[in-house]
Amino acid sequence: MSISPYINRHVQELVAYQPGKPISETARELGLNPAEIVKLASNENALGPSPKAVKAMQETASGMHIYPDGASFELRSKIAARHGVDFCQTAVGNGSSELIELLCHACLGPGAELVAARYSFAMYSIMCKLFNAKYVEVPNKADWSHDLQGMLAAITPQTRIVFITNPTNPVGTMVGQEEMDAFMAAVPEHVIVAFDEAYIEFAGEQTDCLKYVRAGRNVVSLRTFSKAYGLAGARVGYAVTTPEIADLLNKARSPFNVNLMAQVAALAALDDTEHITRSVQMVQSGREQYYTAFAQWGISCIPSHGNFILVRVGDGKAVYDAMLARGVILRPMGGYGLPEYVRITVGTREENERCLCALREVLKK
Ligand SMILES: *Cc1c(COP(=O)(O)O)cnc(C)c1O
């Protein structure tokens, strides 16, 4: 017997998040050697984790029979010091994806609304639907950036959260400080504004959303160790916000949501500024590598503030398949409603070279 009639309809109707294709699966399906596959599909850091984080994890392996510190005291203390806030203004999660979920958990339900940009992170709509709330999507501007005025206009008395992805995935644009200030001056007090800053380290412009937190506004800054810090596999992210919102996030989480390995890795990674600098430099020069080739070939791409580039290739799915056959995993964008595009993560110089060589062949340039 199917239990379908007894299941929550809104959960049943969810379309699960589709991650980038794993290297192991690609190798299996295509009979390729995993070592020869280049994955440029999930905006991971091609330099790997900080060597300091690797060492910390190795040293922790033999202590894995003990539960981690459920409060993540050391990690949250370091995060608080880094951002000049109090310990009680922080929360950590199993990736910043979990913090997105916890935020939705705290304030969404039937009748509530979440506002986000049309081209932004897919998890917002999934989480919104998981809590049976209404997802309100605002079209991006002609230059692909968030339409903050349009987002303001979409706010109703039912709006609980507005997500601003800065820089945004998958397009790579960002909103500047002045625009943010104007938005924050107009946004109603009952709305939580969540700035998802997963790619902020790579951004060409440094913006500050914590000044709104300091001013007592209901703002959340979401950060992750998955991108610039190179710890996507460890699953750790954090939120800096008001004590009230941090408390809600901490109430809604499971007791040991960030595991021991992840806690020690993140702690060590925070100290390794040299690794971050190298990662950011790799991405900045890698972006130029792609822009130069695309300009030569006459194909259009969106200048990016992230470690990825959205590029218009025609039939995105066909190009994705052809690249896959050549051992290069890209991200097709059909699911985002951008069937003519693929998203390419910026890798090492060699990986980018390999990707461009294959792409040149596929696009006949
Ligand atoms: C990758 C990403 C995240 C972070 O994901 P984790 O769960 O921390 O790995 C959050 N927001 C955006 C926009 C992202 O692209």
mmCIF file of C-alpha atoms and ligand atoms in Angstrom:
data_model
loop_
_atom_site.group_PDB
_atom_site.id
_atom_site.type_symbol
_atom_site.label_atom_id
_atom_site.label_comp_id
_atom_site.label_asym_id
_atom_site.label_seq_id
_atom_site.Cartn_x
_atom_site.Cartn_y
_atom_site.Cartn_z
ATOM 1 C CA MET A 1 0.000 0.000 0.000
ATOM 2 C CA SER A 2 1.256 3.456 -0.818
ATOM 3 C CA ILE A 3 1.336 5.830 2.153
ATOM 4 C CA SER A 4 0.918 8.749 -0.222
ATOM 5 C CA PRO A 5 -2.528 9.876 1.080
ATOM 6 C CA TYR A 6 -1.059 10.225 4.553
ATOM 7 C CA ILE A 7 1.971 12.279 3.560
ATOM 8 C CA ASN A 8 2.270 16.073 3.692
ATOM 9 C CA ARG A 9 1.353 17.243 0.217
ATOM 10 C CA HIS A 10 3.876 20.094 0.142
ATOM 11 C CA VAL A 11 6.694 17.671 0.983
ATOM 12 C CA GLN A 12 5.555 15.127 -1.565
ATOM 13 C CA GLU A 13 5.555 17.801 -4.264
ATOM 14 C CA LEU A 14 9.071 19.022 -3.517
ATOM 15 C CA VAL A 15 11.666 18.719 -6.247
ATOM 16 C CA ALA A 16 14.886 17.799 -4.451
ATOM 17 C CA TYR A 17 18.013 19.926 -4.888
ATOM 18 C CA GLN A 18 20.124 18.698 -7.754
ATOM 19 C CA PRO A 19 23.822 18.919 -6.898
ATOM 20 C CA GLY A 20 26.704 18.965 -9.390
ATOM 21 C CA LYS A 21 27.526 15.538 -10.809
ATOM 22 C CA PRO A 22 30.099 13.749 -8.630
ATOM 23 C CA ILE A 23 33.446 12.672 -10.104
ATOM 24 C CA SER A 24 32.973 9.043 -8.997
ATOM 25 C CA GLU A 25 29.614 8.749 -10.742
ATOM 26 C CA THR A 26 30.960 10.307 -13.941
ATOM 27 C CA ALA A 27 33.937 7.946 -13.938
ATOM 28 C CA ARG A 28 31.657 4.934 -13.454
ATOM 29 C CA GLU A 29 29.221 5.914 -16.184
ATOM 30 C CA LEU A 30 31.775 6.892 -18.795
ATOM 31 C CA GLY A 31 34.442 4.323 -17.940
ATOM 32 C CA LEU A 32 36.949 7.128 -17.276
ATOM 33 C CA ASN A 33 39.756 7.302 -14.747
ATOM 34 C CA PRO A 34 38.561 9.520 -11.839
ATOM 35 C CA ALA A 35 41.984 11.186 -11.750
ATOM 36 C CA GLU A 36 41.469 12.453 -15.282
ATOM 37 C CA ILE A 37 38.128 14.074 -14.606
ATOM 38 C CA VAL A 38 37.915 17.804 -13.936
ATOM 39 C CA LYS A 39 34.930 18.874 -11.858
ATOM 40 C CA LEU A 40 33.967 22.496 -12.396
ATOM 41 C CA ALA A 41 30.354 22.051 -11.353
ATOM 42 C CA SER A 42 29.911 22.962 -7.690
ATOM 43 C CA ASN A 43 32.042 26.057 -7.060
ATOM 44 C CA GLU A 44 34.483 24.122 -4.894
ATOM 45 C CA ASN A 45 38.000 25.376 -4.242
ATOM 46 C CA ALA A 46 40.445 23.699 -6.640
ATOM 47 C CA LEU A 47 43.352 24.433 -4.273
ATOM 48 C CA GLY A 48 41.808 22.070 -1.745
ATOM 49 C CA PRO A 49 41.409 22.764 1.962
ATOM 50 C CA SER A 50 43.923 24.814 3.921
ATOM 51 C CA PRO A 51 46.891 22.558 4.826
ATOM 52 C CA LYS A 52 46.341 23.707 8.414
ATOM 53 C CA ALA A 53 42.783 22.373 8.306
ATOM 54 C CA VAL A 54 44.002 19.055 6.892
ATOM 55 C CA LYS A 55 46.520 18.714 9.718
ATOM 56 C CA ALA A 56 43.887 19.549 12.336
ATOM 57 C CA MET A 57 41.532 16.922 10.891
ATOM 58 C CA GLN A 58 44.278 14.288 10.851
ATOM 59 C CA GLU A 59 45.054 14.994 14.475
ATOM 60 C CA THR A 60 41.359 14.743 15.350
ATOM 61 C CA ALA A 61 40.686 11.397 13.635
ATOM 62 C CA SER A 62 41.609 9.302 16.672
ATOM 63 C CA GLY A 63 39.271 11.320 18.914
ATOM 64 C CA MET A 64 36.147 10.779 16.828
ATOM 65 C CA HIS A 65 34.516 8.467 19.405
ATOM 66 C CA ILE A 66 33.700 11.523 21.546
ATOM 67 C CA TYR A 67 30.710 13.774 20.799
ATOM 68 C CA PRO A 68 31.683 17.222 19.592
ATOM 69 C CA ASP A 69 31.042 20.369 21.630
ATOM 70 C CA GLY A 70 27.360 20.876 20.867
ATOM 71 C CA ALA A 71 27.679 24.638 21.320
ATOM 72 C CA SER A 72 30.729 24.810 18.989
ATOM 73 C CA PHE A 73 32.174 27.159 21.596
ATOM 74 C CA GLU A 74 35.666 27.628 20.154
ATOM 75 C CA LEU A 75 34.534 28.002 16.575
ATOM 76 C CA ARG A 76 31.756 30.452 17.398
ATOM 77 C CA SER A 77 34.090 32.426 19.669
ATOM 78 C CA LYS A 78 36.586 32.796 16.852
ATOM 79 C CA ILE A 79 33.857 33.779 14.397
ATOM 80 C CA ALA A 80 32.514 36.353 16.868
ATOM 81 C CA ALA A 81 35.981 37.847 17.382
ATOM 82 C CA ARG A 82 36.591 37.913 13.634
ATOM 83 C CA HIS A 83 33.463 39.961 13.018
ATOM 84 C CA GLY A 84 33.558 42.039 16.186
ATOM 85 C CA VAL A 85 30.263 40.720 17.554
ATOM 86 C CA ASP A 86 29.239 38.906 20.706
ATOM 87 C CA PHE A 87 29.308 35.086 20.951
ATOM 88 C CA CYS A 88 25.511 35.091 21.359
ATOM 89 C CA GLN A 89 25.169 36.673 17.914
ATOM 90 C CA THR A 90 26.543 33.599 16.133
ATOM 91 C CA ALA A 91 25.222 30.230 15.012
ATOM 92 C CA VAL A 92 26.948 27.477 13.049
ATOM 93 C CA GLY A 93 25.399 24.919 10.750
ATOM 94 C CA ASN A 94 25.969 21.822 8.663
ATOM 95 C CA GLY A 95 26.850 24.061 5.739
ATOM 96 C CA SER A 96 25.157 27.434 5.409
ATOM 97 C CA SER A 97 22.373 25.446 3.710
ATOM 98 C CA GLU A 98 21.365 24.241 7.153
ATOM 99 C CA LEU A 99 21.253 27.804 8.456
ATOM 100 C CA ILE A 100 18.952 28.707 5.551
ATOM 101 C CA GLU A 101 16.724 25.831 6.641
ATOM 102 C CA LEU A 102 16.828 26.856 10.310
ATOM 103 C CA LEU A 103 15.910 30.413 9.466
ATOM 104 C CA CYS A 104 12.937 29.154 7.447
ATOM 105 C CA HIS A 105 12.083 26.769 10.289
ATOM 106 C CA ALA A 106 11.954 29.666 12.717
ATOM 107 C CA CYS A 107 9.622 31.915 10.778
ATOM 108 C CA LEU A 108 7.914 30.220 7.840
ATOM 109 C CA GLY A 109 4.666 28.303 7.733
ATOM 110 C CA PRO A 110 1.371 28.362 5.834
ATOM 111 C CA GLY A 111 0.499 31.936 4.922
ATOM 112 C CA ALA A 112 4.056 33.234 5.327
ATOM 113 C CA GLU A 113 6.040 34.530 2.365
ATOM 114 C CA LEU A 114 9.702 34.504 1.378
ATOM 115 C CA VAL A 115 11.067 36.956 -1.200
ATOM 116 C CA ALA A 116 14.123 36.180 -3.345
ATOM 117 C CA ALA A 117 15.560 37.073 -6.723
ATOM 118 C CA ARG A 118 14.638 34.977 -9.761
ATOM 119 C CA TYR A 119 18.287 34.038 -10.308
ATOM 120 C CA SER A 120 19.600 33.123 -6.916
ATOM 121 C CA PHE A 121 20.339 30.014 -4.859
ATOM 122 C CA ALA A 122 17.928 27.101 -5.462
ATOM 123 C CA MET A 123 17.829 26.179 -1.763
ATOM 124 C CA TYR A 124 15.645 29.153 -0.817
ATOM 125 C CA SER A 125 12.662 27.943 -2.795
ATOM 126 C CA ILE A 126 13.154 24.332 -1.679
ATOM 127 C CA MET A 127 13.261 25.338 1.984
ATOM 128 C CA CYS A 128 10.359 27.728 1.579
ATOM 129 C CA LYS A 129 8.221 24.968 0.079
ATOM 130 C CA LEU A 130 9.392 22.492 2.738
ATOM 131 C CA PHE A 131 7.752 24.741 5.329
ATOM 132 C CA ASN A 132 4.653 25.172 3.180
ATOM 133 C CA ALA A 133 5.162 28.903 2.730
ATOM 134 C CA LYS A 134 4.771 31.030 -0.392
ATOM 135 C CA TYR A 135 7.848 31.644 -2.512
ATOM 136 C CA VAL A 136 7.844 35.082 -4.136
ATOM 137 C CA GLU A 137 10.317 35.415 -6.962
ATOM 138 C CA VAL A 138 11.406 38.849 -8.215
ATOM 139 C CA PRO A 139 12.897 39.106 -11.734
ATOM 140 C CA ASN A 140 16.526 40.233 -11.933
ATOM 141 C CA LYS A 141 17.346 43.536 -13.629
ATOM 142 C CA ALA A 142 18.545 43.687 -17.241
ATOM 143 C CA ASP A 143 22.160 43.557 -16.007
ATOM 144 C CA TRP A 144 21.236 40.357 -14.091
ATOM 145 C CA SER A 145 21.685 41.917 -10.661
ATOM 146 C CA HIS A 146 19.063 41.783 -7.888
ATOM 147 C CA ASP A 147 16.262 44.293 -8.372
ATOM 148 C CA LEU A 148 16.189 45.574 -4.809
ATOM 149 C CA GLN A 149 13.436 48.099 -5.550
ATOM 150 C CA GLY A 150 11.359 45.293 -7.076
ATOM 151 C CA MET A 151 12.062 43.164 -4.024
ATOM 152 C CA LEU A 152 10.886 45.983 -1.756
ATOM 153 C CA ALA A 153 7.695 46.230 -3.777
ATOM 154 C CA ALA A 154 7.137 42.472 -3.339
ATOM 155 C CA ILE A 155 7.114 42.729 0.467
ATOM 156 C CA THR A 156 3.703 42.312 2.116
ATOM 157 C CA PRO A 157 2.598 42.059 5.762
ATOM 158 C CA GLN A 158 3.031 38.263 5.298
ATOM 159 C CA THR A 159 6.685 38.517 4.229
ATOM 160 C CA ARG A 160 8.976 36.952 6.801
ATOM 161 C CA ILE A 161 12.362 36.721 5.040
ATOM 162 C CA VAL A 162 14.046 38.415 2.083
ATOM 163 C CA PHE A 163 17.164 36.720 0.727
ATOM 164 C CA ILE A 164 19.841 38.825 -0.922
ATOM 165 C CA THR A 165 22.560 36.673 -2.411
ATOM 166 C CA ASN A 166 25.685 38.764 -2.557
ATOM 167 C CA PRO A 167 27.413 37.903 -4.852
ATOM 168 C CA THR A 168 24.635 35.839 -6.347
ATOM 169 C CA ASN A 169 24.797 32.300 -7.656
ATOM 170 C CA PRO A 170 24.440 31.326 -10.517
ATOM 171 C CA VAL A 171 24.889 34.701 -12.244
ATOM 172 C CA GLY A 172 27.777 36.255 -10.298
ATOM 173 C CA THR A 173 26.471 39.808 -9.942
ATOM 174 C CA MET A 174 26.401 41.720 -6.685
ATOM 175 C CA VAL A 175 24.637 44.691 -5.151
ATOM 176 C CA GLY A 176 26.773 47.546 -3.855
ATOM 177 C CA GLN A 177 26.732 49.281 -0.494
ATOM 178 C CA GLU A 178 24.664 52.277 -1.594
ATOM 179 C CA GLU A 179 21.941 50.090 -3.034
ATOM 180 C CA MET A 180 21.966 47.974 0.121
ATOM 181 C CA ASP A 181 21.707 51.092 2.298
ATOM 182 C CA ALA A 182 18.750 52.401 0.311
ATOM 183 C CA PHE A 183 17.057 49.010 0.532
ATOM 184 C CA MET A 184 17.609 48.720 4.278
ATOM 185 C CA ALA A 185 16.289 52.244 4.844
ATOM 186 C CA ALA A 186 12.991 51.231 3.251
ATOM 187 C CA VAL A 187 12.499 47.621 4.315
ATOM 188 C CA PRO A 188 9.794 47.152 6.989
ATOM 189 C CA GLU A 189 11.002 46.201 10.476
ATOM 190 C CA HIS A 190 8.999 42.946 10.599
ATOM 191 C CA VAL A 191 11.059 41.408 7.767
ATOM 192 C CA ILE A 192 14.313 39.482 8.317
ATOM 193 C CA VAL A 193 16.857 40.352 5.619
ATOM 194 C CA ALA A 194 19.302 37.501 5.030
ATOM 195 C CA PHE A 195 22.459 38.361 3.117
ATOM 196 C CA ASP A 196 23.827 35.098 1.737
ATOM 197 C CA GLU A 197 27.536 35.879 1.390
ATOM 198 C CA ALA A 198 28.818 32.448 0.314
ATOM 199 C CA TYR A 199 31.121 34.079 -2.281
ATOM 200 C CA ILE A 200 31.949 37.375 -0.570
ATOM 201 C CA GLU A 201 35.695 36.588 -0.380
ATOM 202 C CA PHE A 202 35.901 36.610 -4.199
ATOM 203 C CA ALA A 203 33.921 39.815 -4.680
ATOM 204 C CA GLY A 204 35.419 42.813 -6.421
ATOM 205 C CA GLU A 205 33.719 45.144 -3.937
ATOM 206 C CA GLN A 206 33.642 44.667 -0.185
ATOM 207 C CA THR A 207 30.232 45.370 1.281
ATOM 208 C CA ASP A 208 29.228 45.469 4.940
ATOM 209 C CA CYS A 209 25.880 44.117 6.079
ATOM 210 C CA LEU A 210 26.926 43.711 9.711
ATOM 211 C CA LYS A 211 26.539 47.435 10.271
ATOM 212 C CA TYR A 212 22.787 46.857 10.052
ATOM 213 C CA VAL A 213 23.074 44.129 12.693
ATOM 214 C CA ARG A 214 25.029 46.528 14.906
ATOM 215 C CA ALA A 215 22.267 49.064 14.405
ATOM 216 C CA GLY A 216 19.817 46.490 15.764
ATOM 217 C CA ARG A 217 18.173 45.606 12.470
ATOM 218 C CA ASN A 218 16.843 42.098 11.828
ATOM 219 C CA VAL A 219 19.623 41.135 9.451
ATOM 220 C CA VAL A 220 21.511 37.854 9.058
ATOM 221 C CA SER A 221 24.878 37.446 7.360
ATOM 222 C CA LEU A 222 25.357 33.875 6.131
ATOM 223 C CA ARG A 223 28.859 32.627 5.408
ATOM 224 C CA THR A 224 30.256 29.245 4.428
ATOM 225 C CA PHE A 225 33.495 27.291 4.613
ATOM 226 C CA SER A 226 32.520 25.452 1.408
ATOM 227 C CA LYS A 227 33.849 27.929 -1.147
ATOM 228 C CA ALA A 228 36.931 30.103 -0.500
ATOM 229 C CA TYR A 229 37.921 28.007 2.535
ATOM 230 C CA GLY A 230 37.885 24.782 0.512
ATOM 231 C CA LEU A 231 35.927 22.710 3.022
ATOM 232 C CA ALA A 232 32.777 21.786 1.086
ATOM 233 C CA GLY A 233 33.100 18.166 2.200
ATOM 234 C CA ALA A 234 33.217 19.094 5.890
ATOM 235 C CA ARG A 235 29.822 20.866 5.762
ATOM 236 C CA VAL A 236 30.147 23.965 7.873
ATOM 237 C CA GLY A 237 28.739 27.454 7.614
ATOM 238 C CA TYR A 238 27.807 30.231 10.006
ATOM 239 C CA ALA A 239 25.433 33.068 10.682
ATOM 240 C CA VAL A 240 26.160 36.414 12.306
ATOM 241 C CA THR A 241 23.012 38.199 13.388
ATOM 242 C CA THR A 242 21.122 39.698 16.334
ATOM 243 C CA PRO A 243 21.133 37.767 19.643
ATOM 244 C CA GLU A 244 17.403 37.125 19.196
ATOM 245 C CA ILE A 245 17.725 35.550 15.740
ATOM 246 C CA ALA A 246 20.885 33.622 16.678
ATOM 247 C CA ASP A 247 19.000 32.194 19.640
ATOM 248 C CA LEU A 248 16.196 31.019 17.344
ATOM 249 C CA LEU A 249 18.676 29.346 14.994
ATOM 250 C CA ASN A 250 20.323 27.615 17.943
ATOM 251 C CA LYS A 251 16.964 26.420 19.280
ATOM 252 C CA ALA A 252 15.914 24.973 15.921
ATOM 253 C CA ARG A 253 19.118 23.033 15.195
ATOM 254 C CA SER A 254 19.910 19.471 16.212
ATOM 255 C CA PRO A 255 22.243 19.190 19.236
ATOM 256 C CA PHE A 256 25.449 18.242 17.385
ATOM 257 C CA ASN A 257 24.757 19.745 13.957
ATOM 258 C CA VAL A 258 28.404 20.569 13.238
ATOM 259 C CA ASN A 259 30.569 17.503 13.675
ATOM 260 C CA LEU A 260 33.937 17.420 15.394
ATOM 261 C CA MET A 261 35.984 17.107 12.182
ATOM 262 C CA ALA A 262 34.176 20.102 10.714
ATOM 263 C CA GLN A 263 34.681 22.206 13.843
ATOM 264 C CA VAL A 264 38.450 21.668 14.003
ATOM 265 C CA ALA A 265 38.829 22.119 10.240
ATOM 266 C CA ALA A 266 36.918 25.394 10.234
ATOM 267 C CA LEU A 267 38.845 26.694 13.252
ATOM 268 C CA ALA A 268 42.177 26.019 11.558
ATOM 269 C CA ALA A 269 40.989 27.371 8.208
ATOM 270 C CA LEU A 270 39.960 30.684 9.769
ATOM 271 C CA ASP A 271 43.582 31.263 10.756
ATOM 272 C CA ASP A 272 45.044 30.448 7.362
ATOM 273 C CA THR A 273 44.835 33.822 5.661
ATOM 274 C CA GLU A 274 47.559 32.814 3.220
ATOM 275 C CA HIS A 275 45.369 30.018 1.845
ATOM 276 C CA ILE A 276 42.444 32.404 1.403
ATOM 277 C CA THR A 277 44.652 34.934 -0.368
ATOM 278 C CA ARG A 278 45.962 32.271 -2.746
ATOM 279 C CA SER A 279 42.438 31.003 -3.411
ATOM 280 C CA VAL A 280 41.125 34.468 -4.194
ATOM 281 C CA GLN A 281 44.092 35.209 -6.473
ATOM 282 C CA MET A 282 43.582 31.914 -8.317
ATOM 283 C CA VAL A 283 39.944 32.820 -8.941
ATOM 284 C CA GLN A 284 40.702 36.388 -10.021
ATOM 285 C CA SER A 285 43.295 35.324 -12.574
ATOM 286 C CA GLY A 286 41.168 32.340 -13.637
ATOM 287 C CA ARG A 287 38.209 34.576 -14.384
ATOM 288 C CA GLU A 288 40.447 36.652 -16.687
ATOM 289 C CA GLN A 289 41.580 33.450 -18.423
ATOM 290 C CA TYR A 290 37.958 32.646 -19.293
ATOM 291 C CA TYR A 291 36.986 36.229 -20.217
ATOM 292 C CA THR A 292 39.892 36.436 -22.662
ATOM 293 C CA ALA A 293 38.939 33.196 -24.399
ATOM 294 C CA PHE A 294 35.232 34.041 -24.544
ATOM 295 C CA ALA A 295 35.964 37.487 -25.976
ATOM 296 C CA GLN A 296 38.152 35.891 -28.671
ATOM 297 C CA TRP A 297 35.428 33.392 -29.538
ATOM 298 C CA GLY A 298 32.710 36.035 -29.476
ATOM 299 C CA ILE A 299 30.554 34.273 -26.921
ATOM 300 C CA SER A 300 28.893 36.139 -24.094
ATOM 301 C CA CYS A 301 29.294 35.601 -20.397
ATOM 302 C CA ILE A 302 28.291 37.553 -17.313
ATOM 303 C CA PRO A 303 31.229 39.195 -15.503
ATOM 304 C CA SER A 304 31.363 37.437 -12.135
ATOM 305 C CA HIS A 305 32.119 38.371 -8.537
ATOM 306 C CA GLY A 306 32.175 34.673 -7.624
ATOM 307 C CA ASN A 307 34.387 31.661 -8.363
ATOM 308 C CA PHE A 308 32.171 30.701 -11.297
ATOM 309 C CA ILE A 309 31.063 32.128 -14.628
ATOM 310 C CA LEU A 310 27.714 31.823 -16.351
ATOM 311 C CA VAL A 311 28.315 31.511 -20.073
ATOM 312 C CA ARG A 312 25.926 31.423 -22.984
ATOM 313 C CA VAL A 313 26.660 28.401 -25.145
ATOM 314 C CA GLY A 314 23.428 27.756 -27.075
ATOM 315 C CA ASP A 315 22.092 24.354 -26.117
ATOM 316 C CA GLY A 316 23.356 24.150 -22.545
ATOM 317 C CA LYS A 317 22.393 20.518 -22.003
ATOM 318 C CA ALA A 318 24.108 19.383 -25.228
ATOM 319 C CA VAL A 319 27.275 21.295 -24.339
ATOM 320 C CA TYR A 320 27.191 19.873 -20.813
ATOM 321 C CA ASP A 321 26.913 16.329 -22.241
ATOM 322 C CA ALA A 322 29.684 16.884 -24.783
ATOM 323 C CA MET A 323 31.968 18.296 -22.068
ATOM 324 C CA LEU A 324 31.144 15.373 -19.794
ATOM 325 C CA ALA A 325 32.207 12.940 -22.514
ATOM 326 C CA ARG A 326 35.537 14.810 -22.519
ATOM 327 C CA GLY A 327 35.895 14.385 -18.760
ATOM 328 C CA VAL A 328 34.938 17.946 -17.782
ATOM 329 C CA ILE A 329 31.926 18.297 -15.483
ATOM 330 C CA LEU A 330 30.107 21.626 -15.801
ATOM 331 C CA ARG A 331 26.748 22.653 -14.366
ATOM 332 C CA PRO A 332 23.804 22.696 -16.772
ATOM 333 C CA MET A 333 21.375 25.526 -16.024
ATOM 334 C CA GLY A 334 18.059 24.178 -17.332
ATOM 335 C CA GLY A 335 16.848 23.695 -13.770
ATOM 336 C CA TYR A 336 17.403 27.414 -13.167
ATOM 337 C CA GLY A 337 15.434 28.317 -16.293
ATOM 338 C CA LEU A 338 18.604 29.184 -18.209
ATOM 339 C CA PRO A 339 18.759 26.414 -20.834
ATOM 340 C CA GLU A 340 21.169 28.337 -23.077
ATOM 341 C CA TYR A 341 23.790 28.604 -20.361
ATOM 342 C CA VAL A 342 26.275 26.494 -18.470
ATOM 343 C CA ARG A 343 27.986 27.544 -15.258
ATOM 344 C CA ILE A 344 31.717 26.943 -15.048
ATOM 345 C CA THR A 345 33.561 26.939 -11.731
ATOM 346 C CA VAL A 346 36.946 28.642 -11.924
ATOM 347 C CA GLY A 347 39.623 26.059 -11.159
ATOM 348 C CA THR A 348 43.416 26.005 -11.308
ATOM 349 C CA ARG A 349 45.104 27.449 -14.382
ATOM 350 C CA GLU A 350 45.583 23.913 -15.757
ATOM 351 C CA GLU A 351 41.984 22.923 -15.136
ATOM 352 C CA ASN A 352 40.707 26.095 -16.796
ATOM 353 C CA GLU A 353 43.018 25.409 -19.746
ATOM 354 C CA ARG A 354 41.662 21.895 -20.047
ATOM 355 C CA CYS A 355 38.098 23.141 -19.849
ATOM 356 C CA LEU A 356 38.705 25.833 -22.483
ATOM 357 C CA CYS A 357 40.376 23.324 -24.837
ATOM 358 C CA ALA A 358 37.408 20.964 -24.623
ATOM 359 C CA LEU A 359 34.906 23.819 -24.879
ATOM 360 C CA ARG A 360 36.621 25.163 -27.972
ATOM 361 C CA GLU A 361 36.232 21.770 -29.605
ATOM 362 C CA VAL A 362 32.595 21.437 -28.538
ATOM 363 C CA LEU A 363 31.651 24.956 -29.638
ATOM 364 C CA LYS A 364 33.762 24.660 -32.818
ATOM 365 C CA LYS A 365 35.605 27.925 -32.086
HETATM 366 C C1 LIG B 1 27.367 27.161 -2.103
HETATM 367 C C2 LIG B 1 26.369 28.120 -1.603
HETATM 368 C C3 LIG B 1 25.990 28.143 -0.275
HETATM 369 C C4 LIG B 1 26.636 27.301 0.774
HETATM 370 O O1 LIG B 1 26.418 26.017 0.779
HETATM 371 P P1 LIG B 1 26.950 25.132 1.985
HETATM 372 O O2 LIG B 1 25.728 24.483 2.492
HETATM 373 O O3 LIG B 1 27.573 26.021 3.005
HETATM 374 O O4 LIG B 1 27.931 24.205 1.363
HETATM 375 C C5 LIG B 1 25.088 29.084 0.169
HETATM 376 N N1 LIG B 1 24.580 29.973 -0.684
HETATM 377 C C6 LIG B 1 24.933 30.010 -1.965
HETATM 378 C C7 LIG B 1 24.379 31.058 -2.839
HETATM 379 C C8 LIG B 1 25.821 29.065 -2.465
HETATM 380 O O5 LIG B 1 26.129 29.083 -3.764
#
